Short mmCIF file of C-alpha atoms in Angstrom, two decimals:
data_model
loop_
_atom_site.label_atom_id
_atom_site.label_comp_id
_atom_site.label_asym_id
_atom_site.label_seq_id
_atom_site.Cartn_x
_atom_site.Cartn_y
_atom_site.Cartn_z
CA UNK A 1 14.91 39.68 25.34
CA UNK A 2 16.32 42.64 24.37
CA UNK A 3 15.47 45.70 26.06
CA UNK A 4 14.48 47.59 22.32
CA UNK A 5 11.71 44.93 22.11
CA UNK A 6 11.02 45.25 25.15
CA UNK A 7 9.96 48.75 24.60
CA UNK A 8 7.51 47.91 21.66
CA UNK A 9 6.50 45.99 23.61
CA UNK A 10 5.43 47.76 26.18
CA UNK A 11 4.37 50.18 23.54
CA UNK A 12 1.87 47.78 22.12
CA UNK A 13 0.00 47.09 24.68
CA UNK A 14 -0.60 50.83 26.30
CA UNK A 15 -1.86 51.97 23.31
CA UNK A 16 -4.37 48.63 22.07
CA UNK A 17 -5.25 50.30 26.25
CA UNK A 18 -6.13 53.84 24.88
CA UNK A 19 -7.70 52.91 21.72
CA UNK A 20 -9.94 50.53 24.02
CA UNK A 21 -11.58 53.81 25.23
CA UNK A 22 -11.25 56.11 22.69
CA UNK A 23 -13.96 57.13 19.63
CA UNK A 24 -15.59 55.90 16.65
CA UNK A 25 -13.05 56.90 14.29
CA UNK A 26 -9.73 56.22 16.52
CA UNK A 27 -11.38 52.22 16.30
CA UNK A 28 -11.39 52.36 13.18
CA UNK A 29 -7.75 52.77 12.42
CA UNK A 30 -7.02 50.09 15.20
CA UNK A 31 -9.56 47.48 13.66
CA UNK A 32 -8.33 47.48 10.46
CA UNK A 33 -4.44 47.81 12.26
CA UNK A 34 -5.85 44.67 14.50
CA UNK A 35 -7.15 42.39 11.53
CA UNK A 36 -4.40 42.15 9.63
CA UNK A 37 -3.46 38.79 9.76
CA UNK A 38 -7.16 37.63 9.51
CA UNK A 39 -7.44 34.72 7.32
CA UNK A 40 -6.86 35.08 3.61
CA UNK A 41 -4.01 37.59 2.80
CA UNK A 42 -2.36 38.99 5.97
CA UNK A 43 1.75 39.72 7.86
CA UNK A 44 3.08 36.56 10.00
CA UNK A 45 3.11 38.56 12.61
CA UNK A 46 1.31 41.56 14.58
CA UNK A 47 2.25 44.54 13.87
CA UNK A 48 3.90 46.72 16.70
CA UNK A 49 3.50 50.56 16.18
CA UNK A 50 6.76 52.83 17.33
CA UNK A 51 5.15 56.40 18.47
CA UNK A 52 7.45 59.19 17.43
CA UNK A 53 7.87 60.44 20.76
CA UNK A 54 9.65 58.03 21.49
CA UNK A 55 11.04 56.06 18.92
CA UNK A 56 12.16 59.37 16.29
CA UNK A 57 14.21 57.45 13.80
CA UNK A 58 14.62 53.40 14.48
CA UNK A 59 17.30 50.62 12.85
CA UNK A 60 17.65 47.45 12.43
CA UNK A 61 20.60 48.27 15.05
CA UNK A 62 18.68 49.04 17.79
CA UNK A 63 16.88 45.12 16.88
CA UNK A 64 20.83 42.92 16.52
CA UNK A 65 23.49 44.79 16.27
CA UNK A 66 24.61 41.75 13.88
CA UNK A 67 21.53 42.90 11.22
CA UNK A 68 21.75 45.14 8.21
CA UNK A 69 19.69 46.88 6.60
CA UNK A 70 18.48 47.56 2.93
CA UNK A 71 16.41 51.47 2.94
CA UNK A 72 13.54 52.22 0.41
CA UNK A 73 12.88 54.94 0.13
CA UNK A 74 9.74 56.52 -0.64
CA UNK A 75 8.49 56.14 -3.83
CA UNK A 76 8.85 53.01 -2.31
CA UNK A 77 8.36 50.12 -5.24
CA UNK A 78 9.94 47.42 -7.87
CA UNK A 79 13.19 46.03 -6.63
CA UNK A 80 16.49 47.34 -4.52
CA UNK A 81 19.88 45.70 -3.48
CA UNK A 82 22.21 45.84 -0.85
CA UNK A 83 25.24 45.59 -2.09
CA UNK A 84 27.14 45.39 1.27
CA UNK A 85 25.11 42.14 2.26
CA UNK A 86 24.29 41.11 -0.74
CA UNK A 87 20.23 40.96 -0.12
CA UNK A 88 17.59 41.15 -2.65
CA UNK A 89 13.89 42.42 -2.45
CA UNK A 90 11.14 43.08 -4.35
CA UNK A 91 8.55 45.62 -3.23
CA UNK A 92 4.83 45.64 -4.43
CA UNK A 93 2.76 48.37 -3.33
CA UNK A 94 -0.63 48.86 -2.28
CA UNK A 95 -2.13 51.62 -2.32
CA UNK A 96 0.73 54.38 -0.48
CA UNK A 97 -0.10 52.66 3.49
CA UNK A 98 0.29 49.20 2.31
CA UNK A 99 2.56 46.62 0.48
CA UNK A 100 4.31 43.23 -0.56
CA UNK A 101 7.81 41.88 -0.55
CA UNK A 102 9.54 38.64 -1.63
CA UNK A 103 13.05 38.74 -0.83
CA UNK A 104 15.88 35.87 -2.04
CA UNK A 105 17.25 35.76 1.66
CA UNK A 106 15.32 36.13 4.89
CA UNK A 107 14.00 38.57 6.58
CA UNK A 108 14.44 39.27 10.24
CA UNK A 109 12.03 42.97 10.23
CA UNK A 110 9.92 45.29 8.03
CA UNK A 111 9.99 48.50 8.93
CA UNK A 112 7.72 51.09 7.89
CA UNK A 113 8.61 54.88 8.30
CA UNK A 114 5.76 57.13 8.56
CA UNK A 115 6.13 61.30 8.49
CA UNK A 116 3.45 60.89 11.64
CA UNK A 117 2.25 59.74 14.91
CA UNK A 118 4.87 57.40 14.61
CA UNK A 119 5.97 53.36 12.50
CA UNK A 120 4.96 50.43 12.64
CA UNK A 121 7.38 47.47 12.69
CA UNK A 122 6.98 43.36 11.36
CA UNK A 123 9.52 41.16 14.04
CA UNK A 124 9.93 37.96 12.60
CA UNK A 125 12.48 37.20 15.18
CA UNK A 126 10.33 38.35 17.43
CA UNK A 127 9.47 35.53 21.09
CA UNK A 128 6.25 33.11 18.96
CA UNK A 129 7.06 35.11 15.82
CA UNK A 130 7.29 32.89 12.63
CA UNK A 131 11.93 33.62 12.38
CA UNK A 132 12.79 35.37 9.18
CA UNK A 133 10.24 35.17 5.53
CA UNK A 134 11.71 35.04 2.28
CA UNK A 135 8.48 36.84 1.58
CA UNK A 136 5.23 38.37 2.73
CA UNK A 137 1.44 40.24 2.09
CA UNK A 138 -0.10 43.04 3.18
CA UNK A 139 1.73 45.22 5.51
CA UNK A 140 0.36 48.08 6.04
CA UNK A 141 1.27 51.06 8.72
CA UNK A 142 -1.23 51.02 12.52
CA UNK A 143 -3.66 53.67 11.13
CA UNK A 144 -3.11 53.81 7.40
CA UNK A 145 -0.53 56.39 7.16
CA UNK A 146 1.38 57.13 3.93
CA UNK A 147 4.97 55.19 3.25
CA UNK A 148 7.85 57.71 4.05
CA UNK A 149 10.78 54.66 4.14
CA UNK A 150 11.31 50.75 4.45
CA UNK A 151 13.45 49.06 6.22
CA UNK A 152 13.99 45.50 5.13
CA UNK A 153 16.62 44.23 8.21
CA UNK A 154 18.65 40.50 8.40
CA UNK A 155 21.97 38.84 8.79
CA UNK A 156 23.54 38.01 5.62
CA UNK A 157 22.40 34.34 4.37
CA UNK A 158 25.14 32.08 2.25
CA UNK A 159 23.23 30.96 -0.90
CA UNK A 160 23.48 27.51 -1.41
CA UNK A 161 22.39 25.18 -4.44
CA UNK A 162 22.57 21.96 -5.74
CA UNK A 163 22.99 19.53 -8.23
CA UNK A 164 21.62 15.51 -8.55
CA UNK A 165 23.21 13.07 -10.86
CA UNK A 166 21.89 9.25 -10.72
CA UNK A 167 23.56 6.35 -12.53
CA UNK A 168 22.86 2.86 -12.20
CA UNK A 169 23.22 -0.65 -14.46
CA UNK A 170 20.94 -2.77 -15.41
CA UNK A 171 20.97 -6.49 -16.21
CA UNK A 172 19.06 -8.61 -18.18
CA UNK A 173 17.48 -12.05 -17.70
CA UNK A 174 16.23 -14.53 -19.74
CA UNK A 175 14.38 -18.17 -20.77
CA UNK A 176 13.30 -20.25 -23.28
CA UNK A 177 10.96 -22.56 -23.89
CA UNK A 178 11.09 -25.34 -26.80
CA UNK A 179 7.84 -27.08 -28.21
CA UNK A 180 6.53 -29.09 -30.39
CA UNK A 181 3.36 -30.65 -31.66
CA UNK A 182 4.30 -33.85 -31.75
CA UNK A 183 5.13 -35.70 -29.10
CA UNK A 184 5.35 -38.45 -30.86
CA UNK A 185 6.05 -40.66 -34.10
CA UNK A 186 5.31 -44.01 -35.71
CA UNK A 187 7.69 -44.22 -39.03
CA UNK A 188 8.29 -47.13 -42.06
CA UNK A 189 11.28 -48.05 -42.66
CA UNK A 190 12.50 -45.11 -44.85
CA UNK A 191 9.73 -42.79 -43.78
CA UNK A 192 10.45 -39.40 -42.64
CA UNK A 193 7.35 -36.98 -41.36
CA UNK A 194 8.80 -33.38 -41.20
CA UNK A 195 8.36 -31.93 -38.45
CA UNK A 196 8.03 -28.31 -36.52
CA UNK A 197 9.60 -26.91 -33.06
CA UNK A 198 8.51 -23.46 -32.04
CA UNK A 199 11.54 -22.18 -29.91
CA UNK A 200 9.95 -18.27 -27.54
CA UNK A 201 13.12 -16.76 -26.22
CA UNK A 202 11.66 -14.05 -23.39
CA UNK A 203 12.59 -12.09 -20.55
CA UNK A 204 12.18 -12.97 -17.33
CA UNK A 205 13.01 -10.12 -15.04
CA UNK A 206 15.75 -7.96 -14.74
CA UNK A 207 18.49 -6.90 -11.83
CA UNK A 208 19.90 -3.06 -10.87
CA UNK A 209 23.23 -2.73 -9.29
CA UNK A 210 25.65 0.17 -8.27
CA UNK A 211 23.07 2.87 -7.90
CA UNK A 212 25.01 6.22 -6.87
CA UNK A 213 23.97 9.92 -6.77
CA UNK A 214 26.25 12.51 -7.38
CA UNK A 215 26.76 15.91 -7.91
CA UNK A 216 28.14 19.12 -7.30
CA UNK A 217 27.43 21.63 -4.59
CA UNK A 218 28.11 25.95 -4.81
CA UNK A 219 28.03 28.10 -1.76
CA UNK A 220 28.84 31.75 -2.56
CA UNK A 221 28.76 34.29 -0.22
CA UNK A 222 27.12 37.42 -1.84
CA UNK A 223 28.70 39.98 1.14
CA UNK A 224 30.69 42.04 1.75
CA UNK A 225 31.61 40.00 4.72
CA UNK A 226 33.91 37.58 5.38
CA UNK A 227 32.15 34.08 5.82
CA UNK A 228 33.30 31.23 8.55
CA UNK A 229 32.41 28.14 7.42
CA UNK A 230 32.56 25.66 10.13
CA UNK A 231 31.44 22.35 7.24
CA UNK A 232 29.82 21.02 4.18
CA UNK A 233 27.52 18.26 4.48
CA UNK A 234 25.33 15.92 2.15
CA UNK A 235 22.98 13.11 2.61
CA UNK A 236 20.76 11.13 1.25
CA UNK A 237 17.27 10.56 2.49
CA UNK A 238 17.85 9.52 5.57
CA UNK A 239 21.10 7.44 7.53
CA UNK A 240 23.38 8.38 4.13
CA UNK A 241 25.25 10.55 4.01
CA UNK A 242 27.67 11.42 0.52
CA UNK A 243 30.99 12.09 0.84
CA UNK A 244 32.15 15.30 -0.28
CA UNK A 245 34.78 17.21 -0.97
CA UNK A 246 35.20 20.76 -1.19
CA UNK A 247 38.82 21.20 -2.63
CA UNK A 248 39.80 22.61 0.52
CA UNK A 249 40.17 21.97 5.06
CA UNK A 250 37.71 23.55 7.32
CA UNK A 251 37.61 25.54 9.30
CA UNK A 252 37.56 27.36 6.34
CA UNK A 253 36.75 31.34 5.75
CA UNK A 254 35.22 32.26 2.76
CA UNK A 255 36.17 35.28 0.70
CA UNK A 256 33.40 38.67 0.10
CA UNK A 257 31.45 37.67 -2.36
CA UNK A 258 33.78 34.86 -3.45
CA UNK A 259 32.66 31.08 -4.46
CA UNK A 260 32.90 27.17 -3.10
CA UNK A 261 32.03 24.33 -5.19
CA UNK A 262 31.84 21.60 -4.25
CA UNK A 263 32.13 18.14 -4.94
CA UNK A 264 29.60 14.50 -3.66
CA UNK A 265 28.67 10.82 -4.12
CA UNK A 266 27.51 7.87 -2.83
CA UNK A 267 26.03 4.47 -3.61
CA UNK A 268 22.54 3.57 -2.65
CA UNK A 269 21.11 0.96 -1.85
CA UNK A 270 18.88 0.64 -4.59
CA UNK A 271 16.86 3.21 -7.36
CA UNK A 272 13.90 4.30 -5.37
CA UNK A 273 13.74 8.00 -5.06
CA UNK A 274 14.35 10.04 -2.45
CA UNK A 275 15.80 13.78 -2.01
CA UNK A 276 19.28 14.91 -1.53
CA UNK A 277 20.06 17.83 0.85
CA UNK A 278 23.03 19.60 1.41
CA UNK A 279 23.39 21.86 4.56
CA UNK A 280 26.65 24.61 4.91
CA UNK A 281 27.02 25.37 8.73
CA UNK A 282 29.34 28.98 9.56
CA UNK A 283 30.43 29.09 13.20
CA UNK A 284 31.57 32.83 13.75
CA UNK A 285 31.13 35.86 11.95
CA UNK A 286 27.63 37.80 10.40
CA UNK A 287 26.91 35.27 8.06
CA UNK A 288 24.50 31.98 8.37
CA UNK A 289 24.78 29.32 6.78
CA UNK A 290 22.52 28.04 4.13
CA UNK A 291 21.20 24.45 3.23
CA UNK A 292 19.99 23.14 -0.89
CA UNK A 293 17.64 20.64 -1.94
CA UNK A 294 17.72 18.45 -4.95
CA UNK A 295 15.23 15.45 -5.80
CA UNK A 296 16.99 12.09 -6.55
CA UNK A 297 15.31 10.53 -9.74
CA UNK A 298 16.63 7.49 -11.45
CA UNK A 299 15.81 7.59 -15.39
CA UNK A 300 17.03 5.27 -18.24
CA UNK A 301 20.67 3.40 -16.52
CA UNK A 302 23.68 4.20 -16.97
CA UNK A 303 25.00 0.71 -18.37
CA UNK A 304 22.60 -3.13 -19.88
CA UNK A 305 24.37 -6.34 -19.38
CA UNK A 306 21.71 -8.70 -21.42
CA UNK A 307 19.83 -6.80 -22.87
CA UNK A 308 20.51 -8.86 -26.30
CA UNK A 309 20.50 -12.57 -27.11
CA UNK A 310 21.60 -14.77 -29.68
CA UNK A 311 19.69 -18.24 -30.39
CA UNK A 312 21.54 -21.80 -31.55
CA UNK A 313 18.98 -24.95 -32.23
CA UNK A 314 20.87 -28.50 -32.33
CA UNK A 315 19.14 -30.32 -35.51
CA UNK A 316 18.91 -33.19 -32.85
CA UNK A 317 22.86 -34.06 -32.93
CA UNK A 318 24.00 -32.45 -30.75
CA UNK A 319 27.54 -34.16 -31.55
CA UNK A 320 28.29 -32.29 -34.12
CA UNK A 321 28.37 -28.53 -33.59
CA UNK A 322 28.45 -27.59 -37.77
CA UNK A 323 24.87 -28.42 -38.32
CA UNK A 324 23.65 -25.63 -35.47
CA UNK A 325 20.92 -23.83 -37.03
CA UNK A 326 21.42 -20.41 -35.86
CA UNK A 327 17.26 -18.94 -36.11
CA UNK A 328 18.47 -15.03 -34.65
CA UNK A 329 19.23 -12.99 -32.04
CA UNK A 330 16.50 -11.02 -30.04
CA UNK A 331 17.04 -7.83 -28.20
CA UNK A 332 15.02 -6.42 -24.63
CA UNK A 333 12.96 -4.18 -27.14
CA UNK A 334 10.75 -6.98 -29.18
CA UNK A 335 10.89 -9.68 -26.94
CA UNK A 336 9.52 -12.42 -26.00
CA UNK A 337 9.70 -13.42 -29.57
CA UNK A 338 9.19 -16.79 -31.04
CA UNK A 339 11.27 -19.00 -33.86
CA UNK A 340 9.67 -21.61 -36.29
CA UNK A 341 10.98 -24.29 -38.46
CA UNK A 342 10.57 -26.96 -39.59
CA UNK A 343 12.60 -31.01 -39.47
CA UNK A 344 12.23 -34.04 -41.26
CA UNK A 345 13.03 -37.18 -38.81
CA UNK A 346 13.43 -40.31 -40.45
CA UNK A 347 14.50 -41.65 -42.83
CA UNK A 348 15.33 -45.46 -40.73
CA UNK A 349 16.19 -48.17 -42.39
CA UNK A 350 15.42 -51.55 -42.41
CA UNK A 351 17.07 -53.44 -40.54
CA UNK A 352 19.43 -51.40 -38.41
CA UNK A 353 16.94 -48.52 -37.90
CA UNK A 354 13.98 -50.77 -36.32
CA UNK A 355 12.78 -49.97 -32.78
CA UNK A 356 12.30 -47.55 -30.99
CA UNK A 357 13.98 -44.12 -30.75
CA UNK A 358 13.84 -40.77 -28.65
CA UNK A 359 14.87 -37.81 -30.62
CA UNK A 360 15.75 -35.14 -28.96
CA UNK A 361 15.71 -31.40 -30.00
CA UNK A 362 17.68 -28.22 -27.92
CA UNK A 363 17.72 -24.49 -28.85
CA UNK A 364 20.14 -22.66 -26.31
CA UNK A 365 20.54 -19.02 -26.04
CA UNK A 366 23.34 -16.76 -25.17
CA UNK A 367 23.31 -13.27 -24.07
CA UNK A 368 25.54 -10.98 -25.33
CA UNK A 369 27.75 -9.85 -22.25
CA UNK A 370 28.15 -13.26 -21.89
CA UNK A 371 26.35 -13.06 -17.73
CA UNK A 372 22.79 -15.12 -19.38
CA UNK A 373 23.11 -18.21 -20.95
CA UNK A 374 20.12 -21.49 -21.21
CA UNK A 375 18.61 -24.48 -22.97
CA UNK A 376 15.47 -26.08 -23.47
CA UNK A 377 14.01 -29.72 -25.18
CA UNK A 378 11.78 -31.57 -26.73
CA UNK A 379 12.03 -35.15 -27.06
CA UNK A 380 9.84 -37.32 -29.50
CA UNK A 381 9.56 -40.98 -29.01
CA UNK A 382 9.73 -42.32 -33.17
CA UNK A 383 9.24 -46.24 -33.42
CA UNK A 384 10.33 -47.45 -36.10
CA UNK A 385 8.28 -51.05 -37.16
CA UNK A 386 10.92 -53.99 -39.16
CA UNK A 387 8.79 -54.93 -42.35
CA UNK A 388 10.30 -58.12 -42.93
CA UNK A 389 9.25 -61.18 -40.48
CA UNK A 390 7.86 -59.02 -38.11
CA UNK A 391 4.36 -58.16 -37.67
CA UNK A 392 2.66 -54.30 -36.45
CA UNK A 393 0.41 -53.70 -33.94
CA UNK A 394 -3.55 -52.72 -35.01
CA UNK A 395 -3.08 -49.61 -33.93
CA UNK A 396 -0.29 -49.44 -36.18
CA UNK A 397 -2.85 -50.39 -39.54
CA UNK A 398 -5.78 -48.36 -37.46
CA UNK A 399 -3.87 -45.09 -38.30
CA UNK A 400 -1.96 -45.50 -41.18
CA UNK A 401 -4.91 -45.63 -43.56
CA UNK A 402 -5.15 -43.45 -46.39
CA UNK A 403 -7.33 -41.52 -43.95
CA UNK A 404 -4.38 -41.05 -41.62
CA UNK A 405 -3.69 -39.52 -38.70
CA UNK A 406 -0.35 -41.85 -39.11
CA UNK A 407 1.89 -41.87 -43.18
CA UNK A 408 0.17 -43.58 -44.84
CA UNK A 409 1.69 -47.93 -44.93
CA UNK A 410 0.98 -48.58 -49.06
CA UNK A 411 0.03 -52.45 -47.41
CA UNK A 412 -3.65 -51.43 -47.69
CA UNK A 413 -3.22 -51.63 -51.50
CA UNK A 414 -3.83 -55.21 -50.92
CA UNK A 415 -6.66 -55.61 -49.35
CA UNK A 416 -8.50 -54.74 -52.00
CA UNK A 417 -9.59 -52.35 -54.71
CA UNK A 418 -11.18 -50.02 -52.16
CA UNK A 419 -8.54 -50.45 -49.73
CA UNK A 420 -9.68 -49.44 -46.67
CA UNK A 421 -13.05 -48.61 -47.60
CA UNK A 422 -13.38 -52.39 -49.45
CA UNK A 423 -16.29 -54.17 -46.69
CA UNK A 424 -14.87 -56.59 -43.95
CA UNK A 425 -16.28 -60.01 -45.11
CA UNK A 426 -20.25 -60.03 -45.47
CA UNK A 427 -20.09 -57.71 -42.50
CA UNK A 428 -21.82 -55.02 -44.38
CA UNK A 429 -18.84 -52.37 -42.70
CA UNK A 430 -15.05 -51.04 -43.68
CA UNK A 431 -11.99 -52.30 -42.59
CA UNK A 432 -11.95 -48.91 -41.44
CA UNK A 433 -15.77 -48.15 -39.83
CA UNK A 434 -14.29 -51.60 -38.09
CA UNK A 435 -11.10 -50.87 -36.63
CA UNK A 436 -12.74 -47.35 -35.11
CA UNK A 437 -14.39 -48.98 -33.21
CA UNK A 438 -13.98 -49.64 -30.15
CA UNK A 439 -15.14 -53.73 -28.54
CA UNK A 440 -16.44 -52.46 -25.70
CA UNK A 441 -16.41 -56.25 -24.43
CA UNK A 442 -17.14 -57.38 -27.22
CA UNK A 443 -15.52 -60.83 -28.99
CA UNK A 444 -16.94 -60.18 -32.40
CA UNK A 445 -14.57 -56.80 -32.32
CA UNK A 446 -12.07 -57.71 -30.24
CA UNK A 447 -11.65 -60.76 -33.33
CA UNK A 448 -11.68 -58.52 -36.12
CA UNK A 449 -9.82 -56.14 -35.09
CA UNK A 450 -7.64 -59.23 -34.34
CA UNK A 451 -7.99 -60.76 -37.73
CA UNK A 452 -7.68 -57.16 -39.61
CA UNK A 453 -4.16 -56.60 -38.03
CA UNK A 454 -2.86 -60.42 -38.60
CA UNK A 455 -4.24 -60.15 -42.57
CA UNK A 456 -2.49 -56.85 -43.79
CA UNK A 457 0.91 -58.31 -41.83
CA UNK A 458 -0.24 -61.62 -44.33
CA UNK A 459 -0.41 -59.11 -47.45
CA UNK A 460 2.75 -57.25 -45.86
CA UNK A 461 4.66 -59.78 -46.51
CA UNK A 462 4.94 -61.61 -42.33
CA UNK A 463 5.52 -65.26 -42.65
CA UNK A 464 1.63 -66.93 -42.30
CA UNK A 465 3.03 -70.00 -41.34
CA UNK A 466 2.18 -70.21 -37.75
CA UNK A 467 -1.08 -68.19 -37.51
CA UNK A 468 -3.02 -69.66 -41.44
CA UNK A 469 -5.26 -72.00 -40.07
CA UNK A 470 -6.30 -69.39 -37.32
CA UNK A 471 -7.05 -66.75 -40.37
CA UNK A 472 -9.32 -69.38 -42.02
CA UNK A 473 -11.95 -70.41 -38.27
CA UNK A 474 -11.03 -66.60 -38.52
CA UNK A 475 -12.99 -65.86 -40.87
CA UNK A 476 -15.42 -68.43 -40.54
CA UNK A 477 -17.10 -66.93 -37.52
CA UNK A 478 -16.67 -63.59 -38.55
CA UNK A 479 -18.67 -63.58 -41.61
CA UNK A 480 -21.35 -66.56 -39.29
CA UNK A 481 -22.05 -63.21 -37.10
CA UNK A 482 -22.77 -59.29 -38.24
CA UNK A 483 -22.07 -57.02 -35.69
CA UNK A 484 -23.77 -55.39 -33.57
CA UNK A 485 -23.82 -51.90 -35.08
CA UNK A 486 -25.82 -50.52 -33.08
CA UNK A 487 -24.30 -50.86 -30.00
CA UNK A 488 -21.95 -48.72 -27.74
CA UNK A 489 -19.04 -47.40 -29.30
CA UNK A 490 -19.06 -46.56 -32.54
CA UNK A 491 -17.35 -46.61 -35.76
CA UNK A 492 -15.64 -43.15 -36.00
CA UNK A 493 -15.65 -40.45 -37.81
#
């Protein structure tokens, strides 16, 4: 330890021993001095008393020959700057014997000089001390004597500042869904049916890439001394070293009051928020190195891919692209979005149109950047019974009456003036009621359904040569026995 520091600390021990046996008035001054670093406000290091008898006019160089000093004489107040070392200190006085300070350079020690008894030292660099400080409060002279002069002891330090600008790209992922409430139809030859389709496009994800941070590191030598720079290093959080370019080689001498500006950049694995730190180290001379930090925060992407999609529909004619329907464009801010449109199915003409038809309608999209595309299809099974020489099923006649739900077949007009509401023989029930009553094992209804379907087919033009006798026999049986209307399987509606 430096000799002068040893002497000051020995003086403190002597002073405390002397105060222990002093009269009450002396203990009052000591109590004030010892409580300065109590809970709440107060200096960050204990005070050292320097009696006049041993230290008539101490200066910062007595503590460390490499330290400069910023001297402020009474009245001590306001702001002062050392033009040689470049440090600026702001002072707020607490009466005539105490002060608070802030500085733009770390302060190694503060010496409060008094006109009587001695001086008071706050040595932040002493063993067990906190190290140089940027600010402190509650500094008071021993015994409360008036401050005549303040010495701020320090080593010049570089002033380092930095920026952190981020960028990244984002690509969106889309999906498409094609639906319709109609999945099957039964159409007569020549008949058409209007089907409504819905197509929904939505954003299902986004992938960020090419994240990076870049910026500038500004190094200022605020002093009248050369700064010997060993290196400049920039790190993002832990383990990510940026590439730094200062335009000079290292080691490098930064002249008095000169500025060096560096650039840096580095890719990042993702857009997580991080802390970016620049460190400037010196290796010789009186000027110390310094560091600066900046938050790495990502905002909006610098570039966006696949932010919009164009949606088309093939109108169920994929072989003819000229018939494609352009549904429209959708962008991220408007998604999800549903397009609705209607298309006619049919007509299917006799005889080639008879039978089963699978009608597939496909909607597709392509992103504006071309990086994403997709499609979805909906298929409707269309049954077209042949009306000439063909017979239609019970299910067909059951659903193609005026009550629906399938399109109306005009053959019902041949049943009677009331059509499906005509009573079936002498059953007391209409054709419609009988058709919509489940047989549930009852032979009367089983026979009635077969009879009504065959009768409608004959009325619609089918050849009855093979079933004429059977129809007559069925009419007799059905007329001879009435249905059990109270049984389960009541008529629909």
